[in-house]
Amino acid sequence: MKFKIFAEFCNRIEATTKRLEMIDLIVDLFKVTPVNEIKWLVNLLQGKLHPDYVGLEIGIADKLALRGIERATGISLKKLSSWFVETGDLGLTCEKALRIKTQSSLLSFLGKEEDLELKEVYNGLDKIARASGKKSQDIKLDILAGLLMKASPLEGKYILRIVTGRLRLGVADATILEALALHFLGSRDQRIVLERAYNISSDLGLVAETVASKGLDGLKEFRVHPGIPLRPMLAQRLASPEEILEKMGGKCAVEYKYDGERMQIHKVGDNVSIFSRRLENITFHYPDVVKLTKLHVKADTAIFEAECVAVEPETGELRPFQELMHRRRKYGIQEALREYPVSLMVFECLFVDGEDLTNRSYLERREVLGKVLSEGERTKIVESEIVSSPEEMENFFLRAIEDGCEGLIAKDISEKSIYRAGKREFLWIKLKRSYMSKMIEPVDLVIVGAYYGKGKRKGIYGALLLASYNSEEDVFETVCKCGTGFTDEDLSNLPKILNPFKMESRHARVRAELDADVWFVPSKVIEVIGDEITLSPVHTCAKNSVREDAGLAIRFPRFTGRYRDDKSAEQATTTKEIIEMYNKQLKKIEEK
Amino acid sequence: MFSFMIEDIGLFKGILESIEAVVEEVSLKVNQEGISTRAVDLAKVALVDLMLPRDFFAKFECEKEYLVTVDLNELRTRLKRTSSSDTVTLRYNTELSMVEVIIQGVSERIFRFRPLEEEFYFEKIPTAPYEAKAKILSKVFLNTILDAEIVSSEIIFTLKDNTVIAKGASESGEVITKIDSEQGGLLDIDVQNEASSKYKLDKLKDIAAKTSKISDTVDMYLGNNVPLKLDFTIPGGGKLTYYLAPFIG
């Protein structure tokens, strides 16, 4: 197939504003595409070469692309750059340059010059994507220039948009699926079969090739395959436990919803692959998760899903999601691994030793998960329980938040609760923290208790129990546990500083529902900053003031390094001030 | 199986480097006549064409025609392990499907590596009406290009009145080189009609720099807006030819 046909259709698709017209155009394009080329065509229509999970991007930066145009056309970089600034579009820059090019191709002196083939462009781009090593830039440049040498201005425009990741025809997966259904299966309704194949293979090109070559029967042969990610099942959202229970038929399972990175982990023998929610292969960034998988998954072949969360190495406390993003770096993986260790909170099991579990019910999958996964310090099955009243769900919700989660996921437990890959339906419903208050200033809190450390912090205090001062009742109310922000020196000095205030049991003026390993007379004040103030079922600060049975807690508290020896315990931040801070900055977070 | 013993290892390495100015991987055609390769760069601007007759080698054995693709850098790194007193033989071991570099000196060493799967031997060569040709000293040719590069990324060659004129020009200025027989840089010239064409310097510079180490002279063929053809005669027999696509308009 000539690439110019593809380019011409791209031009027409780009010009249309109507979705149905777009589908018709894609159907027309399918009509002129040979079966063995449809896979490339479908990928190129989406501006890619392979499904996302392959993790191979073309990756040509603007500067290199401009040099490619320069090499192919002989037009100076300076001129090309000015055109690029004018149009803001490398495709148009290339189109213009090819219209007035001065550099000729040797091929034009070798007899008849041939048109670019779709296959030729696809293979060229694939070579660009695969080029590595110290000469890779030159290789990319030469291949791009080689394609542009043969390209017409219109073809050049689309080649440039594809290599720079800016094709943006707006052709969504669903649009292609619909066009495939219409052309190869004769009706839009047949989309469901195509969708299923796509949801478990995550490869639109393969689905297109299969339906084109083998029809409906070929699609029915699609199976879950370890090593190839499924499109993840997603959750609907509702605002209250009441609504959720009504939707779920009065009873459902609830699970902690961690604020981490969702991972789909595939184990095939000793081979472990990790895919992100968007199905990118992120195995490279998480060698520790690979290790945990090998250690805790007792099956030879398995697919499961987990939330990966950053944890404080010494205390095991959760760290904010943003810290996890340090793990997505290209270099210094080992350093990142030490600085930002993670835990796996496993919540799904989709495949075990040859058996596809996606058609089994939630409770059955959970049971298999319990058998296949041996829990450890860094690998746990997510906290869950079955609830049948809004109160039970509310309590679970508060506990989840107190434990550092962002909310809960309610899951259908009926027979129909299969794993619906790629679907967002009411089999899963999320309830997220609806109240959050961003903390923008530090607070001075009183040390009322402490917890012994583990690991490196063994023998010293690993975390402190901190309280605000309730001046109306003259009591100290706990507001957080803080184990972050302390230097090694701080940690070794803490016993010396605090032991003079040590007590046998909780001080009478300390109001606490948590147990500490050691209690202190409320005396020492330290400065702490947190990420936000949230509702809490266990902290006593402002208990019942904002909501019945709930207090306030500081989320992700960190010691700023300032000992407020200038302040007495009664001069610490008051509970009233915490309530004010909470109310003042309270805002409904936009649901993700 | 084929095998050939290399007489002058320094020269052989120089030939490989000269090919690398255009391509990094080549398919070597080996038959009774010798070794040849013909390849076009990825950008399709330059073509390299090499012929080394069997007499170029100290020993040459080949029972049928082979096409073996090698990564030139890979081959050169093995050849780098030789010294001038070593005897070096290149062999294709058909049983193992491996290329072997056999180095014989105070010991015998055999490097084996697998050839590449892809084959790319370019069958055609550009045809163009050449109006003029000139034989120039390689060193003079290289200096002409290095001078032009100071002011421009392109060069215009003109052959007229028994003189080779090279011009590099940009907004920052220009440089003009005249090569004629009086100064000794020009050894021969044959101008049927005046000819002039413009070429990009990047590849040309690489070609001139590498070939100046293996050949004392270059035969330059020029037409109007046609590929530049450069012929380098290799000592000991053999020929290395390049074609470079012109700027048009």
Tab-separated table of N, CA and C in Angstrom, chain B residues 5-8 11-12 15 33 50-58 214-216 232-240:
chain	number	residue	atom	x	y	z
B	5	MET	N	43.944	-13.764	2.780
B	5	MET	CA	44.991	-13.258	3.669
B	5	MET	C	45.288	-11.810	3.281
B	6	ILE	N	45.305	-10.948	4.290
B	6	ILE	CA	45.477	-9.515	4.027
B	6	ILE	C	46.963	-9.169	4.042
B	7	GLU	N	47.382	-8.530	2.981
B	7	GLU	CA	48.806	-8.200	2.839
B	7	GLU	C	49.160	-7.005	3.743
B	8	ASP	N	48.404	-5.916	3.555
B	8	ASP	CA	48.709	-4.680	4.282
B	8	ASP	C	47.523	-4.374	5.197
B	11	LEU	N	46.347	-0.680	5.481
B	11	LEU	CA	45.585	-0.237	4.308
B	11	LEU	C	44.165	-0.807	4.359
B	12	PHE	N	44.051	-2.064	4.740
B	12	PHE	CA	42.747	-2.708	4.792
B	12	PHE	C	41.829	-2.010	5.809
B	15	ILE	N	40.599	1.168	4.370
B	15	ILE	CA	39.504	0.978	3.401
B	15	ILE	C	38.169	0.834	4.152
B	33	GLU	N	36.311	-13.543	-8.351
B	33	GLU	CA	37.014	-12.335	-8.801
B	33	GLU	C	37.594	-11.507	-7.673
B	50	LEU	N	32.898	-0.501	-3.745
B	50	LEU	CA	34.279	-0.966	-3.571
B	50	LEU	C	34.512	-2.239	-4.374
B	51	MET	N	35.688	-2.314	-4.992
B	51	MET	CA	36.089	-3.572	-5.641
B	51	MET	C	37.546	-3.851	-5.276
B	52	LEU	N	37.764	-5.000	-4.628
B	52	LEU	CA	39.134	-5.431	-4.345
B	52	LEU	C	39.346	-6.753	-5.084
B	53	PRO	N	40.169	-6.758	-6.168
B	53	PRO	CA	40.357	-8.003	-6.921
B	53	PRO	C	41.122	-9.037	-6.101
B	54	ARG	N	41.061	-10.289	-6.498
B	54	ARG	CA	41.700	-11.345	-5.706
B	54	ARG	C	43.202	-11.114	-5.565
B	55	ASP	N	43.800	-10.448	-6.564
B	55	ASP	CA	45.243	-10.192	-6.503
B	55	ASP	C	45.628	-9.195	-5.410
B	56	PHE	N	44.644	-8.470	-4.912
B	56	PHE	CA	44.919	-7.511	-3.830
B	56	PHE	C	45.404	-8.255	-2.581
B	57	PHE	N	44.994	-9.510	-2.474
B	57	PHE	CA	45.289	-10.282	-1.262
B	57	PHE	C	46.500	-11.201	-1.455
B	58	ALA	N	47.186	-11.497	-0.328
B	58	ALA	CA	48.340	-12.387	-0.378
B	58	ALA	C	47.899	-13.804	-0.745
B	214	ILE	N	44.394	6.547	2.320
B	214	ILE	CA	44.644	5.297	1.569
B	214	ILE	C	44.956	5.523	0.087
B	215	SER	N	44.669	6.706	-0.388
B	215	SER	CA	44.889	6.934	-1.817
B	215	SER	C	45.484	8.327	-2.026
B	216	ASP	N	46.502	8.431	-2.870
B	216	ASP	CA	47.156	9.732	-3.071
B	216	ASP	C	46.378	10.647	-3.994
B	232	PHE	N	38.749	6.559	-6.235
B	232	PHE	CA	40.035	6.465	-5.540
B	232	PHE	C	40.694	5.150	-5.937
B	233	THR	N	41.903	5.237	-6.432
B	233	THR	CA	42.612	4.014	-6.790
B	233	THR	C	43.349	3.529	-5.551
B	234	ILE	N	43.172	2.251	-5.272
B	234	ILE	CA	43.789	1.699	-4.062
B	234	ILE	C	45.114	1.038	-4.412
B	235	PRO	N	46.193	1.370	-3.705
B	235	PRO	CA	47.476	0.742	-3.993
B	235	PRO	C	47.343	-0.785	-3.865
B	236	GLY	N	47.980	-1.499	-4.746
B	236	GLY	CA	47.875	-2.957	-4.691
B	236	GLY	C	46.703	-3.460	-5.504
B	237	GLY	N	46.000	-2.559	-6.180
B	237	GLY	CA	44.852	-2.938	-6.999
B	237	GLY	C	43.564	-2.655	-6.263
B	238	GLY	N	42.544	-2.391	-6.991
B	238	GLY	CA	41.245	-2.130	-6.361
B	238	GLY	C	40.819	-0.686	-6.541
B	239	LYS	N	39.522	-0.496	-6.386
B	239	LYS	CA	38.987	0.844	-6.602
B	239	LYS	C	37.842	1.121	-5.632
B	240	LEU	N	37.844	2.355	-5.150
B	240	LEU	CA	36.779	2.778	-4.235
B	240	LEU	C	36.097	3.982	-4.886
